[in-house]
Amino acid sequence: MAVNPTQTRVRKAAIRLFAKKGFHGVGIRELAQAAKVSPASLYHYIGSKEELLADIMWESLERLLSAAMLATTDVADPQEKLGRLVTLHVIAHAVQAKETAVVDNELRSLAPKLRRRVIDKRDTYEQLWAETIEQGAEAGVFRQDHDGLARKALLEMCSGVARWYSPKGEVKLDALASQFTDIALRSLGTSDAPPQPDLDRCRTIVKYTWGTHV
Amino acid sequence: MAVNPTQTRVRKAAIRLFAKKGFHGVGIRELAQAAKVSPASLYHYIGSKEELLADIMWESLERLLSAAMLATTDVADPQEKLGRLVTLHVIAHAVQAKETAVVDNELRSLAPKLRRRVIDKRDTYEQLWAETIEQGAEAGVFRQDHDGLARKALLEMCSGVARWYSPKGEVKLDALASQFTDIALRSLGTSDAPPQPDLDRCRTIVKYTWGTHV
DNA sequence: CCTAGCCGACCGATCGTTCGATCGTCTAGG
DNA sequence: CCTAGACGATCGAACGATCGGTCGGCTAGG
């Protein structure tokens, strides 16, 4: 994302402030101060406030999408696939809560053109979930998901993690991922003790994608 | 909420705009124009922009809380109680999507004092869920919900409805409520064909609370 | 004549952004 | 080796626009 240390500060400050106060709730001066530069200098690193937002959202989605594709290619079993999708989604929304919260909440702050692109990328990601659920239904291990209701419900549930998770809290990431996977598979019809996905593989992907050890 | 027609227009415009663009994304001139009054006249109906937001959030939470209490008092069976909570929550977030989205997204736009009050009210509501789940666990019909994980997951899932539901869509409210209730009860350990709550009772409460026929 | 509803005009503050100038660092030519 | 100048980074100051909010006065019904 950024090798330049100032650029990194700008990026991190923007993510933190946008997540906390919302795009329109943060002024350029406040952002500059948080990044320890003058408002004018800020514009050597960003095209505009809106471009900065779009960049942040794009990168966050890019990572989530690539992680999801890494985790699901060459996996046939729908339960394993969905388990991995849930696990990665939940972990991403926990360890990158601010970025993902911005993606979820600030779409409306983007002009139509940029918004369209980000939404398309998000849809591409959600399509991975839809396909997996469909494959599971065809294989008879999942119930039919009429109108994508279950998919929407599960995605909202998993994204919601970014709204309440705190690394200072009691909840361990392992327990979080395993509980959410359990709920997801049960919701789709699996009864009693749903199988858990390959957690080590997910860990590797998280490390590779976000550089975070979990 | 409002008998005065102008006040009603102000309220509705505020809800629509705050939901669409966020509190800080809406100026009072835009709000005034949408309510068909001058910016100055606006202040005959509101104390300040922030008070208007707090009022909207308070009223929305008040309704949800009273509906939930109506639905659960004198109900012993935890499955029936939780089913009603889910049903009302989901219906509220579907037919009052804008108001509830404002409650969920704009807490951060409130000054600490007002925010504290709104959060306390929200916590009171969520406590109803926590108690119900706990009762179910004690009765042996639900699994133990460690750290409130399942409660948080289910609440986010149900609130998420406001983010995607459209009355123009294919999804019928009945199917929505029944599917979400099903997922909620399965998530808590109920296997196969979870019982559905008294839908007629929920309908009555919705009609009484929001004046909406569902 | 009082009051409720409404508004045009205006307040100081802040908004996102730009401009011109000043730094130090690197490089090419003599 | 020296130096002129290009360059990236930084900033103070200012731009016009818009922000949330106020004030004095107009109008209409009781």
XYZ file of C-alpha atoms (C1' of nucleotides) in Angstrom:
488
model
C 0.000 0.000 0.000
C 2.597 2.502 0.959
C 6.321 2.528 1.447
C 6.513 6.216 2.237
C 6.132 6.693 6.006
C 4.092 9.878 5.642
C 1.749 8.155 3.241
C 1.356 5.370 5.761
C 0.477 7.838 8.503
C -2.075 9.502 6.262
C -3.633 6.186 5.390
C -3.836 4.968 8.956
C -5.196 8.237 10.272
C -7.835 8.275 7.555
C -8.944 4.737 8.313
C -9.148 5.434 12.018
C -11.028 8.704 11.672
C -13.365 7.611 8.879
C -14.273 4.559 10.908
C -14.854 6.540 14.065
C -16.652 9.625 12.781
C -17.662 8.840 9.237
C -16.378 10.386 6.026
C -18.361 13.614 6.296
C -17.627 13.836 9.989
C -13.906 14.267 9.395
C -12.407 17.474 8.050
C -9.219 17.758 6.070
C -7.576 19.734 8.848
C -8.408 17.143 11.456
C -7.119 14.409 9.190
C -3.936 16.349 8.481
C -3.320 16.909 12.158
C -3.795 13.235 12.934
C -1.309 12.377 10.195
C 1.101 15.042 11.436
C 1.194 17.061 8.241
C -0.273 20.359 7.161
C -3.545 20.380 5.235
C -1.635 21.490 2.165
C 0.911 18.691 2.395
C -1.897 16.196 2.566
C -2.573 16.858 -1.078
C 0.817 15.585 -2.129
C -0.374 12.163 -1.044
C -4.023 12.160 -1.995
C -5.889 13.305 -5.058
C -8.870 14.356 -3.045
C -10.608 13.390 0.164
C -12.985 11.221 -1.786
C -10.214 9.461 -3.713
C -8.572 8.664 -0.412
C -11.779 7.050 0.799
C -12.183 5.088 -2.404
C -8.589 3.877 -2.209
C -9.078 2.618 1.312
C -12.270 0.797 0.423
C -10.814 -0.660 -2.722
C -7.758 -2.050 -0.999
C -9.785 -3.539 1.823
C -12.134 -5.271 -0.603
C -9.257 -6.379 -2.792
C -7.677 -8.169 0.119
C -10.872 -9.805 1.261
C -11.668 -10.970 -2.250
C -8.228 -12.366 -2.940
C -8.199 -14.144 0.411
C -11.581 -15.682 -0.324
C -10.503 -16.848 -3.755
C -7.299 -18.287 -2.359
C -9.304 -20.182 0.211
C -11.911 -21.654 -2.076
C -10.194 -22.539 -5.350
C -9.674 -26.256 -5.682
C -11.955 -26.967 -2.759
C -14.903 -29.111 -3.718
C -16.769 -29.699 -0.475
C -19.346 -26.898 -0.025
C -19.242 -27.159 3.747
C -15.477 -26.749 3.771
C -15.729 -23.859 1.323
C -18.381 -21.997 3.267
C -16.578 -22.659 6.518
C -13.471 -21.053 5.100
C -15.402 -18.102 3.707
C -17.019 -17.484 7.085
C -13.756 -17.909 8.952
C -11.847 -15.499 6.735
C -14.672 -12.985 6.661
C -15.005 -12.993 10.421
C -11.282 -12.778 11.084
C -10.894 -9.980 8.551
C -13.731 -8.051 10.151
C -12.152 -8.550 13.562
C -8.513 -7.741 12.896
C -9.270 -5.126 10.239
C -12.407 -3.817 11.876
C -11.852 -0.186 10.977
C -11.196 -0.764 7.291
C -14.117 -3.102 6.851
C -16.416 -0.822 8.791
C -15.513 1.953 6.388
C -16.298 -0.296 3.441
C -19.661 -1.202 4.931
C -20.730 2.245 6.092
C -19.282 4.767 3.673
C -20.425 3.508 0.313
C -22.992 6.275 0.382
C -20.267 8.910 0.644
C -18.848 7.960 -2.729
C -19.882 9.662 -5.945
C -21.879 7.331 -8.234
C -18.978 6.453 -10.497
C -16.582 5.384 -7.758
C -19.393 3.812 -5.765
C -20.368 1.673 -8.719
C -16.866 0.235 -8.960
C -16.650 -0.579 -5.279
C -20.107 -2.138 -5.252
C -19.221 -4.267 -8.247
C -16.202 -5.574 -6.410
C -18.272 -6.280 -3.326
C -20.802 -8.119 -5.467
C -18.044 -10.220 -6.955
C -17.084 -11.237 -3.444
C -20.624 -12.012 -2.361
C -21.039 -14.060 -5.505
C -18.469 -16.458 -4.060
C -20.819 -17.029 -1.141
C -23.823 -17.426 -3.398
C -22.076 -20.017 -5.575
C -20.894 -21.971 -2.579
C -24.357 -22.069 -1.058
C -25.834 -23.083 -4.377
C -23.319 -25.882 -4.786
C -24.162 -27.091 -1.328
C -27.844 -27.088 -2.172
C -27.219 -29.075 -5.338
C -25.126 -31.516 -3.386
C -27.931 -31.843 -0.886
C -25.918 -30.721 2.138
C -27.510 -27.248 2.303
C -31.120 -26.187 2.126
C -32.279 -24.159 -0.831
C -31.615 -20.474 -0.179
C -34.654 -18.728 -1.609
C -33.974 -15.135 -2.709
C -30.532 -15.372 -1.161
C -32.069 -14.733 2.235
C -29.673 -16.945 4.148
C -26.693 -15.537 2.295
C -27.690 -11.978 3.120
C -28.434 -12.914 6.713
C -25.080 -14.637 7.179
C -23.095 -11.912 5.471
C -24.657 -9.256 7.672
C -24.034 -11.377 10.718
C -20.372 -11.831 9.861
C -19.812 -8.216 8.835
C -21.421 -7.122 12.067
C -18.357 -8.396 13.876
C -16.561 -5.195 12.875
C -19.209 -3.222 14.749
C -18.663 -4.813 18.141
C -15.387 -6.725 18.183
C -12.614 -5.324 20.302
C -9.174 -6.917 20.542
C -9.240 -5.960 24.211
C -12.351 -8.046 24.792
C -12.560 -11.565 26.108
C -13.404 -13.183 22.819
C -10.661 -15.239 21.204
C -10.470 -15.237 17.435
C -10.549 -19.024 17.324
C -13.758 -19.186 19.319
C -15.249 -16.417 17.211
C -14.532 -18.095 13.905
C -15.619 -21.516 15.077
C -18.859 -20.258 16.589
C -19.775 -18.272 13.491
C -18.956 -21.163 11.203
C -21.132 -23.354 13.347
C -24.033 -20.909 13.134
C -23.634 -20.520 9.389
C -23.674 -24.236 8.668
C -26.576 -24.840 11.040
C -28.496 -22.027 9.363
C -28.123 -23.813 6.066
C -29.509 -27.041 7.430
C -26.591 -28.935 8.828
C -27.707 -30.611 12.024
C -25.577 -31.138 15.086
C -21.841 -30.655 15.235
C -21.183 -29.131 11.824
C -17.690 -29.794 10.490
C -15.042 -27.111 11.045
C -12.908 -25.937 8.128
C -9.141 -26.214 7.846
C -8.170 -23.497 10.320
C -4.452 -23.734 9.610
C -5.043 -23.085 5.948
C -7.131 -20.037 6.883
C -4.397 -18.836 9.211
C -1.868 -19.057 6.424
C -4.072 -17.069 4.113
C -4.681 -14.411 6.752
C -0.969 -14.106 7.350
C -0.319 -13.826 3.631
C -3.131 -11.377 2.929
C -3.082 -9.061 5.934
C 0.298 -9.840 7.410
C -1.389 -10.527 10.717
C -0.592 -13.528 12.831
C -3.736 -15.027 14.316
C -44.720 12.033 17.139
C -46.226 14.966 15.384
C -49.665 16.328 14.715
C -48.445 19.407 12.892
C -48.110 18.642 9.180
C -44.980 20.727 8.791
C -43.384 18.964 11.712
C -44.238 15.661 10.080
C -42.599 16.745 6.836
C -39.480 17.791 8.701
C -39.331 14.502 10.542
C -39.810 12.386 7.459
C -37.329 14.364 5.401
C -34.758 14.078 8.171
C -35.201 10.341 8.447
C -34.921 9.872 4.715
C -31.870 12.083 4.299
C -30.022 10.954 7.410
C -30.528 7.355 6.336
C -29.368 8.031 2.799
C -26.408 10.364 3.333
C -25.616 10.218 7.014
C -25.996 12.954 9.607
C -22.912 14.920 8.611
C -23.690 14.430 4.950
C -26.892 16.453 5.183
C -26.946 20.224 5.588
C -29.811 22.081 7.166
C -30.505 23.857 3.882
C -30.905 20.555 2.103
C -33.062 19.308 4.926
C -35.172 22.448 4.890
C -35.685 22.202 1.154
C -36.757 18.573 1.416
C -39.238 19.542 4.125
C -40.452 22.481 2.052
C -39.589 25.179 4.570
C -36.871 27.781 4.817
C -33.758 27.020 6.865
C -34.918 29.592 9.399
C -38.361 28.072 9.770
C -36.780 24.732 10.441
C -35.748 26.026 13.834
C -39.358 26.528 14.872
C -39.619 22.757 14.887
C -36.233 21.588 16.049
C -33.908 22.683 18.801
C -30.840 21.839 16.789
C -29.808 19.450 14.072
C -28.382 17.127 16.664
C -31.509 17.198 18.823
C -33.509 16.252 15.772
C -31.284 13.250 15.236
C -31.526 12.231 18.872
C -35.320 12.550 18.775
C -35.548 10.310 15.749
C -33.302 7.688 17.277
C -35.054 7.832 20.612
C -38.481 7.366 19.143
C -37.375 4.490 16.949
C -35.782 2.692 19.879
C -38.742 3.458 22.116
C -41.070 1.742 19.691
C -38.857 -1.272 19.234
C -38.393 -1.655 22.972
C -42.075 -1.326 23.798
C -42.997 -3.771 21.058
C -40.460 -6.270 22.375
C -41.719 -5.931 25.932
C -45.299 -6.283 24.790
C -44.382 -9.433 22.940
C -42.448 -11.157 25.691
C -44.188 -10.364 28.973
C -46.133 -13.316 30.271
C -44.484 -15.638 27.775
C -42.594 -18.453 29.475
C -41.305 -20.573 26.612
C -37.853 -19.261 25.573
C -38.264 -20.476 22.015
C -41.552 -18.619 21.669
C -40.023 -15.509 23.252
C -36.969 -15.468 21.053
C -39.065 -16.214 17.995
C -41.191 -13.172 18.730
C -38.151 -10.989 19.381
C -36.633 -12.006 16.074
C -39.887 -11.578 14.209
C -40.542 -8.102 15.563
C -36.958 -7.009 15.122
C -36.857 -8.161 11.538
C -40.216 -6.674 10.622
C -39.305 -3.390 12.276
C -36.036 -3.261 10.373
C -37.862 -3.987 7.143
C -40.838 -1.635 7.339
C -38.941 1.062 9.247
C -35.635 0.501 7.515
C -34.642 4.154 7.380
C -35.274 4.903 11.045
C -33.531 1.796 12.258
C -30.599 2.361 9.921
C -30.194 5.811 11.437
C -30.207 4.301 14.919
C -27.577 1.764 13.923
C -25.286 4.063 11.964
C -25.476 7.488 13.539
C -24.754 6.840 17.185
C -21.291 8.230 16.537
C -22.748 11.550 15.408
C -24.267 12.200 18.817
C -22.458 14.142 21.523
C -21.439 11.910 24.448
C -24.332 12.904 26.685
C -27.080 12.173 24.192
C -25.252 9.159 22.881
C -25.043 7.685 26.355
C -28.822 7.865 26.742
C -29.528 6.260 23.411
C -26.990 3.515 24.001
C -28.494 2.796 27.402
C -31.870 2.353 25.797
C -30.424 0.087 23.143
C -28.716 -1.944 25.840
C -32.011 -2.292 27.674
C -33.485 -3.730 24.522
C -30.611 -6.105 23.889
C -30.883 -7.231 27.490
C -34.268 -8.695 26.583
C -32.504 -10.909 24.067
C -29.783 -11.847 26.530
C -32.302 -12.824 29.213
C -34.335 -14.880 26.798
C -31.290 -16.755 25.558
C -30.153 -17.332 29.112
C -33.552 -18.673 30.120
C -33.454 -20.998 27.182
C -30.030 -22.222 28.193
C -31.210 -22.865 31.740
C -34.218 -24.719 30.411
C -31.918 -26.784 28.254
C -33.488 -25.825 24.937
C -30.645 -23.453 23.930
C -26.915 -23.902 24.033
C -24.874 -21.792 26.400
C -24.054 -18.484 24.735
C -20.488 -17.778 25.794
C -19.602 -14.068 25.849
C -22.954 -13.311 24.214
C -21.479 -14.300 20.862
C -24.663 -15.796 19.501
C -26.729 -12.848 20.709
C -24.438 -10.372 19.015
C -24.341 -12.448 15.862
C -28.114 -12.751 15.689
C -28.753 -9.102 16.476
C -26.381 -8.000 13.732
C -27.976 -10.434 11.344
C -31.461 -9.134 12.081
C -30.475 -5.464 12.061
C -28.747 -6.015 8.764
C -32.155 -6.415 7.175
C -32.452 -2.622 7.172
C -29.360 -2.454 4.986
C -30.678 -4.534 2.130
C -34.451 -4.932 2.407
C -36.538 -3.167 -0.176
C -40.342 -3.248 -0.188
C -40.102 -3.432 -3.971
C -38.150 -6.652 -3.770
C -39.424 -10.177 -4.068
C -39.113 -11.033 -0.424
C -42.347 -11.326 1.524
C -42.301 -10.236 5.135
C -43.739 -13.556 6.272
C -40.983 -15.512 4.610
C -38.404 -13.113 5.949
C -39.545 -13.404 9.543
C -39.976 -17.146 9.420
C -36.595 -17.746 7.800
C -34.788 -15.533 10.303
C -36.560 -17.122 13.230
C -35.567 -20.486 11.888
C -31.922 -19.446 11.603
C -31.924 -17.921 15.082
C -33.313 -21.010 16.773
C -31.033 -23.338 14.840
C -28.071 -21.174 15.802
C -28.936 -21.708 19.423
C -29.025 -25.446 19.054
C -32.543 -26.336 18.066
C -32.365 -29.101 15.504
C -34.718 -29.574 12.594
C -37.958 -27.686 12.113
C -37.729 -25.139 14.902
C -41.121 -23.971 16.171
C -42.488 -20.720 14.750
C -43.818 -18.057 17.112
C -47.357 -16.714 17.231
C -47.304 -14.620 14.079
C -50.756 -13.158 14.599
C -49.753 -11.819 17.969
C -46.679 -10.236 16.375
C -48.831 -8.733 13.643
C -51.087 -7.163 16.237
C -48.134 -5.668 18.062
C -46.665 -4.303 14.829
C -49.985 -2.707 13.945
C -50.251 -1.203 17.421
C -46.656 -0.007 17.593
C -45.957 1.246 14.084
C -49.468 1.517 12.670
C -48.362 -0.657 9.779
C -50.375 -3.543 8.497
C -48.189 -6.495 7.651
C -53.082 43.566 19.415
C -51.133 39.124 20.205
C -49.226 35.076 18.613
C -47.719 31.213 15.592
C -45.726 30.345 11.375
C -42.654 31.677 8.166
C -38.755 33.846 5.767
C -34.666 36.872 3.779
C -30.581 38.281 5.264
C -26.876 37.626 7.791
C -23.450 35.753 11.584
C -18.790 33.669 12.453
C -16.810 29.288 11.617
C -15.380 25.677 8.928
C -15.411 23.218 4.591
C -12.253 21.082 0.620
C -8.861 22.778 -2.101
C -5.165 25.654 -4.326
C -1.141 28.612 -4.709
C 3.391 30.302 -4.202
C 7.337 29.937 -1.589
C 10.809 27.592 1.046
C 13.272 23.804 2.460
C 16.904 19.862 1.820
C 18.600 16.259 -1.485
C 20.062 14.496 -5.615
C 22.199 14.906 -10.151
C 24.518 16.583 -14.351
C 27.993 19.649 -16.514
C 32.002 22.122 -16.336
C 35.244 18.938 -6.741
C 32.126 22.576 -7.269
C 27.931 24.304 -8.376
C 23.499 25.304 -10.902
C 19.302 23.675 -11.061
C 15.697 20.149 -10.958
C 12.940 17.836 -7.628
C 10.050 16.037 -3.840
C 8.328 17.373 0.474
C 6.493 20.730 3.261
C 3.981 24.754 4.709
C 1.343 29.451 5.616
C -2.029 31.839 3.684
C -5.799 32.343 1.284
C -9.825 31.018 -2.047
C -14.981 30.710 -2.655
C -18.488 27.855 -0.818
C -21.075 26.022 2.625
C -21.754 25.007 7.415
C -25.187 25.340 11.721
C -27.643 28.814 13.653
C -29.809 33.636 14.711
C -32.416 37.852 14.203
C -35.845 41.139 13.019
C -39.733 41.620 10.581
C -43.696 40.180 7.725
C -48.329 38.005 7.492
C -52.684 35.963 8.809
C -56.186 34.272 12.106
C -58.287 34.831 16.716
